[in-house]
Short mmCIF file of C-alpha atoms in Angstrom, two decimals:
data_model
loop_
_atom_site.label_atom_id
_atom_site.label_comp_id
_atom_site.label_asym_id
_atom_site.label_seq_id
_atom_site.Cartn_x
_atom_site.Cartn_y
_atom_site.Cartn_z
CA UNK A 1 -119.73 -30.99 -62.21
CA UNK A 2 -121.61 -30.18 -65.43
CA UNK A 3 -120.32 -26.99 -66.87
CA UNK A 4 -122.97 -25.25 -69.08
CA UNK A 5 -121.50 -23.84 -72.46
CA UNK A 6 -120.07 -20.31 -71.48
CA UNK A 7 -118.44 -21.91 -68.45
CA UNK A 8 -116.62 -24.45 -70.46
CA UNK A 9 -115.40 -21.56 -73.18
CA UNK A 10 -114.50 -19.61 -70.10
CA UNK A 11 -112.19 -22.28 -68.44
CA UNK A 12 -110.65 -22.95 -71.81
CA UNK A 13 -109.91 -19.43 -72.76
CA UNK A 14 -108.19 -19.50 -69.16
CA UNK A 15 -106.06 -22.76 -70.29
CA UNK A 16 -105.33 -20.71 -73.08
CA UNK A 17 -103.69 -18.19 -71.55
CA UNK A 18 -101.64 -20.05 -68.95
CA UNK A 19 -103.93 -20.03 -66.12
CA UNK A 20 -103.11 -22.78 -63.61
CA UNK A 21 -106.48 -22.68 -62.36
CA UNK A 22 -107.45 -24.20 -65.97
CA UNK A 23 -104.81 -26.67 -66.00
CA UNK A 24 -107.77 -29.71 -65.69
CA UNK A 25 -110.85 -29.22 -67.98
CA UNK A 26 -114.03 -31.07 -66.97
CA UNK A 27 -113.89 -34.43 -69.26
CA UNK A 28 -116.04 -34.59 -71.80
CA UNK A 29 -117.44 -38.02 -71.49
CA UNK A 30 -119.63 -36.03 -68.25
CA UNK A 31 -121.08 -33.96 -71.17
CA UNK A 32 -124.75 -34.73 -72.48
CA UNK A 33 -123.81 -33.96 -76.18
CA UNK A 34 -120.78 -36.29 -75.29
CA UNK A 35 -122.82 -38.98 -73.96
CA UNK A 36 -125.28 -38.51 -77.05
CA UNK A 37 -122.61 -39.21 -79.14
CA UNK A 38 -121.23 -42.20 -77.55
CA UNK A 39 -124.89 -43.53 -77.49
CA UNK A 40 -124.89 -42.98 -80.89
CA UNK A 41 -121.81 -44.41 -82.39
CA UNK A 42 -123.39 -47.80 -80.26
CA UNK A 43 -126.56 -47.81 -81.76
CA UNK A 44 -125.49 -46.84 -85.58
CA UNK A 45 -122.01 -49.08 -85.65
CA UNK A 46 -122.29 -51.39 -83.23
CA UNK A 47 -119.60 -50.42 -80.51
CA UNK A 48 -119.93 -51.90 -77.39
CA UNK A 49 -120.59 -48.89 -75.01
CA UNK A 50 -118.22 -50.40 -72.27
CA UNK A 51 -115.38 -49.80 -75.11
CA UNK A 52 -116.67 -46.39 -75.92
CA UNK A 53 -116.37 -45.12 -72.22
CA UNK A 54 -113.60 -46.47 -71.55
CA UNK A 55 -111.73 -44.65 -74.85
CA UNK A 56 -113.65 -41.27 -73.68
CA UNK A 57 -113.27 -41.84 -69.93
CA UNK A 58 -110.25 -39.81 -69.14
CA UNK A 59 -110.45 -36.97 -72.49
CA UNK A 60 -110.05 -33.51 -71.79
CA UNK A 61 -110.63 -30.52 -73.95
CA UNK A 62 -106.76 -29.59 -75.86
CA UNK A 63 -106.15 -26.16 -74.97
CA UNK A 64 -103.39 -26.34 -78.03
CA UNK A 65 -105.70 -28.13 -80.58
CA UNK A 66 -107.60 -24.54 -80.06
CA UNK A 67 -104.97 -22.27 -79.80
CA UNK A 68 -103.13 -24.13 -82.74
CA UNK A 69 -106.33 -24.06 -84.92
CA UNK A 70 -107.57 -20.14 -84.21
CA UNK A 71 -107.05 -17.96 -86.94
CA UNK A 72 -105.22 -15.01 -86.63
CA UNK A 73 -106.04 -12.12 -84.99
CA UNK A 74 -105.85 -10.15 -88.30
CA UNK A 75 -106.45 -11.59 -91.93
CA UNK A 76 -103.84 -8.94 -93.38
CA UNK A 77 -100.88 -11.18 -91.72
CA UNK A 78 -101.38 -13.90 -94.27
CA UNK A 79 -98.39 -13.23 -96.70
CA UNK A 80 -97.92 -15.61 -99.86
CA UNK A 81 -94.29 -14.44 -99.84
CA UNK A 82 -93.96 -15.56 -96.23
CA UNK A 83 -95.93 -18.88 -96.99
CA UNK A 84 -93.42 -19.66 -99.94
CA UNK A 85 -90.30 -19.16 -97.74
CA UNK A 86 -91.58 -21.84 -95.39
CA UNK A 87 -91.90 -24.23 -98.04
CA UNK A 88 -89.20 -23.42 -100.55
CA UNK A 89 -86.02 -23.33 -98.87
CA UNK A 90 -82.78 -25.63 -99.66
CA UNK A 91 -83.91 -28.15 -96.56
CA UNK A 92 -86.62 -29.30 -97.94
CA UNK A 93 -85.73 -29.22 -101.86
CA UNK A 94 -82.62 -31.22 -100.97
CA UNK A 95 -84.75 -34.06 -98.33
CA UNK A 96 -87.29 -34.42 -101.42
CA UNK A 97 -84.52 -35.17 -103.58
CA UNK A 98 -82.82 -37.90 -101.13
CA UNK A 99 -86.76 -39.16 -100.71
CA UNK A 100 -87.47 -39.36 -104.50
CA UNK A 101 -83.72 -41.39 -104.83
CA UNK A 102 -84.85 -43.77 -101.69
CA UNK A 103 -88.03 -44.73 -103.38
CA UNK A 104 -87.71 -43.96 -106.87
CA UNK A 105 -89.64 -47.10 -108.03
CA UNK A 106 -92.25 -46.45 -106.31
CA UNK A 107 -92.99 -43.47 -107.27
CA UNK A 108 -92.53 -44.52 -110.46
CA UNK A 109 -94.97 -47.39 -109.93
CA UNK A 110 -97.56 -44.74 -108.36
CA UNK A 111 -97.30 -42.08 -111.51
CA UNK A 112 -97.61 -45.56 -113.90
CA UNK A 113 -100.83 -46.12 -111.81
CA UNK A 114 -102.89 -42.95 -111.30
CA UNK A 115 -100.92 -40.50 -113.61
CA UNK A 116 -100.13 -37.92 -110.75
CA UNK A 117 -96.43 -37.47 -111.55
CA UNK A 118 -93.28 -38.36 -108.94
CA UNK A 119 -92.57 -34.51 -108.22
CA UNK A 120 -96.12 -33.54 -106.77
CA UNK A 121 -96.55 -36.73 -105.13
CA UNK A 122 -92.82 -35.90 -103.17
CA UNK A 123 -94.07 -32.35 -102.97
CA UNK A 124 -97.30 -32.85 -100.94
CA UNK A 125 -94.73 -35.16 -98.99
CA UNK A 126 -92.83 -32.37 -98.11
CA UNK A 127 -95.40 -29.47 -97.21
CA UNK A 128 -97.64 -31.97 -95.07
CA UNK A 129 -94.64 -33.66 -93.23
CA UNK A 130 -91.02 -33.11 -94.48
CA UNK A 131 -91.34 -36.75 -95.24
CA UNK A 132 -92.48 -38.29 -92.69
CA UNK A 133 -90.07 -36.24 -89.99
CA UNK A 134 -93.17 -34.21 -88.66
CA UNK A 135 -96.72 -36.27 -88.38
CA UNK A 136 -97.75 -34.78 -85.51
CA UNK A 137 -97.65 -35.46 -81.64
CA UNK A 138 -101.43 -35.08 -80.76
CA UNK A 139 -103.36 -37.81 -79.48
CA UNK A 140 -105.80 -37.88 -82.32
CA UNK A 141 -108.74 -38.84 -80.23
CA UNK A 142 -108.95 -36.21 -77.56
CA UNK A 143 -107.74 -33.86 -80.78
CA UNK A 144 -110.61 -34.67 -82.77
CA UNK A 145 -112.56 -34.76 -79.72
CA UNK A 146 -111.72 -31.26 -78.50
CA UNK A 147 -112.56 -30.07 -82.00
CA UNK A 148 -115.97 -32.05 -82.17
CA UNK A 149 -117.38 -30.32 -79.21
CA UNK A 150 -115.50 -27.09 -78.62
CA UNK A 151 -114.88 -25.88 -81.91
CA UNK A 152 -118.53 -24.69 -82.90
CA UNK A 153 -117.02 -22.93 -86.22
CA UNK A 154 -116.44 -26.38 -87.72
CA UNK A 155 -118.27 -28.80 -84.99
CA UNK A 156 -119.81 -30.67 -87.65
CA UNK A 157 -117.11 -31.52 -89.97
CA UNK A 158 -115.10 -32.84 -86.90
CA UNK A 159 -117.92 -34.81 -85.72
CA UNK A 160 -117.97 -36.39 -88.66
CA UNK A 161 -114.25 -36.97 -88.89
CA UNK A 162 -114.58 -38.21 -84.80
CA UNK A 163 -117.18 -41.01 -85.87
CA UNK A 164 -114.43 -41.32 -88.71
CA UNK A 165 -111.43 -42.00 -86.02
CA UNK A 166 -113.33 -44.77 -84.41
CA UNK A 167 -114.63 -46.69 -87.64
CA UNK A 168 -110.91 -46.46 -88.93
CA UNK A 169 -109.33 -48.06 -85.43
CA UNK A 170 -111.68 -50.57 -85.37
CA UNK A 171 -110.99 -52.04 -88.94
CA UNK A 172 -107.28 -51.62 -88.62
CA UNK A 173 -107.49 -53.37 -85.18
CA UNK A 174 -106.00 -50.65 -83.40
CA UNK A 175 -107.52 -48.79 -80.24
CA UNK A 176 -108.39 -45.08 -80.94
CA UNK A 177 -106.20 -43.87 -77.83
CA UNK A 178 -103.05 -45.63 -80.40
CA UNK A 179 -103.41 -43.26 -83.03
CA UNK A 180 -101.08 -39.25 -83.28
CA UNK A 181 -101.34 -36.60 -85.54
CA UNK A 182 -101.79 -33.19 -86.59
CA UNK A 183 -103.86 -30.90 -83.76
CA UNK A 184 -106.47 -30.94 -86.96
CA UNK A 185 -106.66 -35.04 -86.45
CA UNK A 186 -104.62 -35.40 -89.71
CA UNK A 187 -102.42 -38.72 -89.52
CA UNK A 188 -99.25 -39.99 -90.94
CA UNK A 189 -97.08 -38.98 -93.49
CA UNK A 190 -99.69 -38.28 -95.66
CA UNK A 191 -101.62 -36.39 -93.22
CA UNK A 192 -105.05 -37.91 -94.37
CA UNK A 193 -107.76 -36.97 -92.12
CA UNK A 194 -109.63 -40.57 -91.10
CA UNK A 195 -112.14 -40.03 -93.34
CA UNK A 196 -110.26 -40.20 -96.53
CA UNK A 197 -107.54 -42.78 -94.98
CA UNK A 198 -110.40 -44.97 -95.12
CA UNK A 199 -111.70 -44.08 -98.43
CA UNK A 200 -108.76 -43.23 -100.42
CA UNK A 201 -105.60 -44.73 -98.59
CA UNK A 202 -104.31 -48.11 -100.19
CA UNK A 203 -101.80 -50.69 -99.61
CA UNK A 204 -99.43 -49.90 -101.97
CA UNK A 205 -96.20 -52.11 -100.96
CA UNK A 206 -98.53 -55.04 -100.49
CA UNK A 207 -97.86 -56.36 -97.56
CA UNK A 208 -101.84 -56.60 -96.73
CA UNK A 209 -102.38 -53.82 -94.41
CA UNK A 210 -102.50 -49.60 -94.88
CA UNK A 211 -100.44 -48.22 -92.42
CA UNK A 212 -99.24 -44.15 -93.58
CA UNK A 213 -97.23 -43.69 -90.19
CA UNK A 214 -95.02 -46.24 -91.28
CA UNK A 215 -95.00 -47.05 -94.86
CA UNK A 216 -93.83 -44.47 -97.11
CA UNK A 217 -94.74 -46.68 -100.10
CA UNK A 218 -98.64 -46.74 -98.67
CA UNK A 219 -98.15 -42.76 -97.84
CA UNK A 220 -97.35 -42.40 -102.06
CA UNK A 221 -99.78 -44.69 -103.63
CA UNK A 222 -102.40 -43.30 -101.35
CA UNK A 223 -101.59 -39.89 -102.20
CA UNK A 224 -101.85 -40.45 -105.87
CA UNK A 225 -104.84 -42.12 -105.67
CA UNK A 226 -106.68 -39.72 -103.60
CA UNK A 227 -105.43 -36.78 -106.56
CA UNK A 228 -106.83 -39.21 -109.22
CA UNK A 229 -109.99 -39.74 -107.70
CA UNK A 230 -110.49 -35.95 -107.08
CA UNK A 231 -109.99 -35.89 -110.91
CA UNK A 232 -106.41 -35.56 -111.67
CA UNK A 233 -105.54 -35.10 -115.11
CA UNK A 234 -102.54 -36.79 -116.47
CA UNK A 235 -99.94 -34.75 -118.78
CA UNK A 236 -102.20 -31.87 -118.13
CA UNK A 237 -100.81 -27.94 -116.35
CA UNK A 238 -101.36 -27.00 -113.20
CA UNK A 239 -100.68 -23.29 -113.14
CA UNK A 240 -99.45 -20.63 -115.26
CA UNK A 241 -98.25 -16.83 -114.25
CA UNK A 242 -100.74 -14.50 -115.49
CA UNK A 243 -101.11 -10.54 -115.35
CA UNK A 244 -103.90 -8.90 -114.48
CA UNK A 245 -103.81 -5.58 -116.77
CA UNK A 246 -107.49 -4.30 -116.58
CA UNK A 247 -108.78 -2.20 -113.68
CA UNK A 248 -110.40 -4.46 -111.20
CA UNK A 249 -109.12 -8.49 -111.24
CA UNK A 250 -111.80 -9.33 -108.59
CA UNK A 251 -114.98 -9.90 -110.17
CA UNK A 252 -112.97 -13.01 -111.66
CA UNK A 253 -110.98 -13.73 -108.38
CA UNK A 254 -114.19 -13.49 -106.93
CA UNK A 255 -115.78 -16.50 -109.93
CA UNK A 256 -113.78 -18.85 -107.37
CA UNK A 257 -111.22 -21.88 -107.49
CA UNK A 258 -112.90 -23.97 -109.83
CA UNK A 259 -111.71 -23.42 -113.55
CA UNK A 260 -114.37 -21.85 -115.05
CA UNK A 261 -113.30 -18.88 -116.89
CA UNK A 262 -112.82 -19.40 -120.68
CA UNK A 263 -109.97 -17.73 -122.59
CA UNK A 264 -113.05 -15.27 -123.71
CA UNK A 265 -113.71 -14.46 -120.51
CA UNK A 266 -109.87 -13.54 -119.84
CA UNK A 267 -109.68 -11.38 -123.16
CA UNK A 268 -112.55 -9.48 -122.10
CA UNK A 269 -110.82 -8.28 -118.57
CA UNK A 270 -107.07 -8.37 -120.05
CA UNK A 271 -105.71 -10.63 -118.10
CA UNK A 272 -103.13 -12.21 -119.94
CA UNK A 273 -100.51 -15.01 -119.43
CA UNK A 274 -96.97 -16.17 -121.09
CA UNK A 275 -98.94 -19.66 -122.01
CA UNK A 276 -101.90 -18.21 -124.13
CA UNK A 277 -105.14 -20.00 -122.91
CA UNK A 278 -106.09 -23.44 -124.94
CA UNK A 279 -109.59 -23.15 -126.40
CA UNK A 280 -111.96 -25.20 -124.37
CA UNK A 281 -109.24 -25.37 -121.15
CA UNK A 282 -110.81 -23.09 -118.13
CA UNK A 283 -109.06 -21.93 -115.72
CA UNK A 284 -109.69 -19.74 -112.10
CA UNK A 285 -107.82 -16.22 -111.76
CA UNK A 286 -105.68 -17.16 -108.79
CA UNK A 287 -104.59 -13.94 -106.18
CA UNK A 288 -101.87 -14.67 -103.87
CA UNK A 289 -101.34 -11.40 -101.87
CA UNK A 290 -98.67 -10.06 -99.28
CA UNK A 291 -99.20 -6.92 -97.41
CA UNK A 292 -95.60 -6.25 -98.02
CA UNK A 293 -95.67 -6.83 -102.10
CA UNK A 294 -97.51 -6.58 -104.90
CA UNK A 295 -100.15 -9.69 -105.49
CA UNK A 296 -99.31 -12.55 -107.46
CA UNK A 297 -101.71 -13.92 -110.27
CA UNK A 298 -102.16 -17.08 -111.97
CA UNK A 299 -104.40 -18.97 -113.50
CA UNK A 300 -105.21 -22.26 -112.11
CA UNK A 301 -106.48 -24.97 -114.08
CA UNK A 302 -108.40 -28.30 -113.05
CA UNK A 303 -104.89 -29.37 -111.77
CA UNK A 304 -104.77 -26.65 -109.09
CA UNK A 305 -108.44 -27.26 -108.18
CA UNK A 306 -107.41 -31.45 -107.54
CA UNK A 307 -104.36 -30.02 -104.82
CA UNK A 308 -106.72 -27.51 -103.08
CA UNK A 309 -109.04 -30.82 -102.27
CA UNK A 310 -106.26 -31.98 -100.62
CA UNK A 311 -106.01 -28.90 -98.44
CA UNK A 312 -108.35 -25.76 -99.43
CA UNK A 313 -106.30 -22.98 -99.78
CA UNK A 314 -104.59 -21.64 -103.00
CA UNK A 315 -101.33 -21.12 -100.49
CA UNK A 316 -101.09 -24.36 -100.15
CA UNK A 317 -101.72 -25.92 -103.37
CA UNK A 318 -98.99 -22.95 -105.11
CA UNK A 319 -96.83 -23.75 -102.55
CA UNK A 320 -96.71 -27.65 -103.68
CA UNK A 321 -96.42 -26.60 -107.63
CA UNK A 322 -93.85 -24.68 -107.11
CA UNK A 323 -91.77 -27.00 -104.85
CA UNK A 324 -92.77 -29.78 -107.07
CA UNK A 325 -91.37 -27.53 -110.05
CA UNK A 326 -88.03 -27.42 -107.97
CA UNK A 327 -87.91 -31.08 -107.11
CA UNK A 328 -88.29 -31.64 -110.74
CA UNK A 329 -85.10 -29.58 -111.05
CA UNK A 330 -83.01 -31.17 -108.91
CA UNK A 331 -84.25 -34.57 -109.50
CA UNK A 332 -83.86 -34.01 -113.30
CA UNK A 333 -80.16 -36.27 -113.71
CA UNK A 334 -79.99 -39.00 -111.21
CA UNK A 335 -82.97 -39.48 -108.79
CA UNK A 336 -84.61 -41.84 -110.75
CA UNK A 337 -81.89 -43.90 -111.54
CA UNK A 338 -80.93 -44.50 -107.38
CA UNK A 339 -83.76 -47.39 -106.61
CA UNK A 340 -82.20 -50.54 -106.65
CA UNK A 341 -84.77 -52.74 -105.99
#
């Protein structure tokens, strides 16, 4: 049977909340923007359409991809303070520290290469994946799938990344049913979506294939490279603590991630910082609030703009400076010195 639109959102929103009436969604591959798809991919990249329905035969809408990817119920939850505690604790300093030691050369070799120094490189590491001990269990295919055609917030961009999935399995000789991730389709330790695995991942430990699930030397080159091609600049800051002393911060907030306030422009609405502003360096006015504390400000500089590429939100790319900053600290005697190779 066929479903139209608000009987498909109806049976998932039953998955959703346990219904065992819900358990089976219709498969997709009986859906006409399904089939337009598959007839698509055919004509465009050549995939033989016997291949194609037999990958999307048996998909199902993911209740969880959609329940894992809502956003909360109310916007007020999101707490910076909370968001650092996940990502800051002891755990995860002390496993970047036994990472950096394990591949210390490497890193070495990757910071030589792109100029994207060891710590952020082991930091992104251990937001996205605790090194490599979390990549995610979802099938990436029905994932990406369930996102492509039930997710009509961001139908587009998963489409896109979909179409992605299926050029990338093909050219690493791998069937598209192979491949696990994030509910979001991200994959490996890196936890590159496909898109930029095949535009920005590389085989850094040379062994002639690209392969992030398994290779944490491909998982750091790659990362580096995809910071210095979003325009990474070497020896340069990231962030600095600023206050905010005049009476309303969010005209500049407001201006938006990408530096673009002069030090002019920060003079004029007193917001100061313990690093005075270099002439001809812009910077955003970063705001990282909790309901339960006063905000946070900083200013961000091109630096800060390169991580939130990597994942758009100004939690996420503080969170990595800071544990980066920590890394740094307890790497700052002996981690470099523990590669033997």
């Amino acid at each position: 049977m066929n479903f139209g639109p608000w009987a498909r959102r109806a049976v998932l929103a039953l998955a959703l909340l346990g219904c065992p009436a819900a358990a089976q969604p219709e498969r997709l591959a009986s859906r006409p923007e399904v089939k337009e798809f598959l007839d698509e991919m055919a004509h465009r990249h050549g995939f033989r359409r016997a291949d194609l329905d037999r990958w999307f035969r048996d998909l199902r809408p993911d209740p969880r991809v959609l329940r894992a990817i809502a956003p909360p119920a109310d916007p007020a939850v999101r707490s910076w303070r909370r968001y650092r505690e996940r990502y800051l604790d002891e755990p995860r300093i002390a496993g970047g520290a036994r990472f950096w030691k394990r591949h210390a050369r490497t890193l070495r070799d990757a910071e030589r290469r792109y100029g994207v120094p060891r710590e952020i490189i082991v930091a992104i590491l251990g937001v996205e994946t605790i090194y490599g001990r979390n990549t995610g269990h979802f099938p990436a295919l029905a994932a990406l799938a369930t996102l492509a055609f039930d997710y009509p917030q961001r139908a587009e961009l998963f489409r896109r990344e979909l179409e992605e999935l299926l050029l990338l399995a093909r050219e690493q000789r791998r069937s598209p049913l192979a491949w696990r991730g994030s509910y979001a389709g991200a994959l490996g330790l890196a936890q590159f979506l496909p898109s930029s695995y095949r535009r920005y991942a590389v085989d850094f430990d040379g062994d002639g294939r690209i392969d992030l699930g398994a290779s944490p030397a491909d998982a750091i080159g790659s990362i580096a490279h995809f910071l210095g091609e979003h325009g990474w600049e070497a020896g340069a800051p990231v962030a600095v603590p600023a206050q905010a002393n005049g009476d309303d911060p969010a005209e500049l907030v407001q201006a938006g991630i990408v530096p673009s306030l002069s030090p002019a422009d920060l003079a004029r609405h007193a917001v100061t910082s313990a690093i005075p502003p270099q002439p001809g360096r812009a910077s955003a006015l970063i705001d990282l609030a909790s309901p339960d504390g006063p905000v946070e400000y900083w200013l961000g500089f091109q630096n800060f703009y390169v991580l939130t590429r990597y994942n758009r939100s100004s939690f996420y790319a503080m969170a990595v400076h800071q544990l980066s900053r920590e890394l740094a600290r307890a790497c700052a005697r002996d981690c470099d010195d523990a590669d033997p190779r």
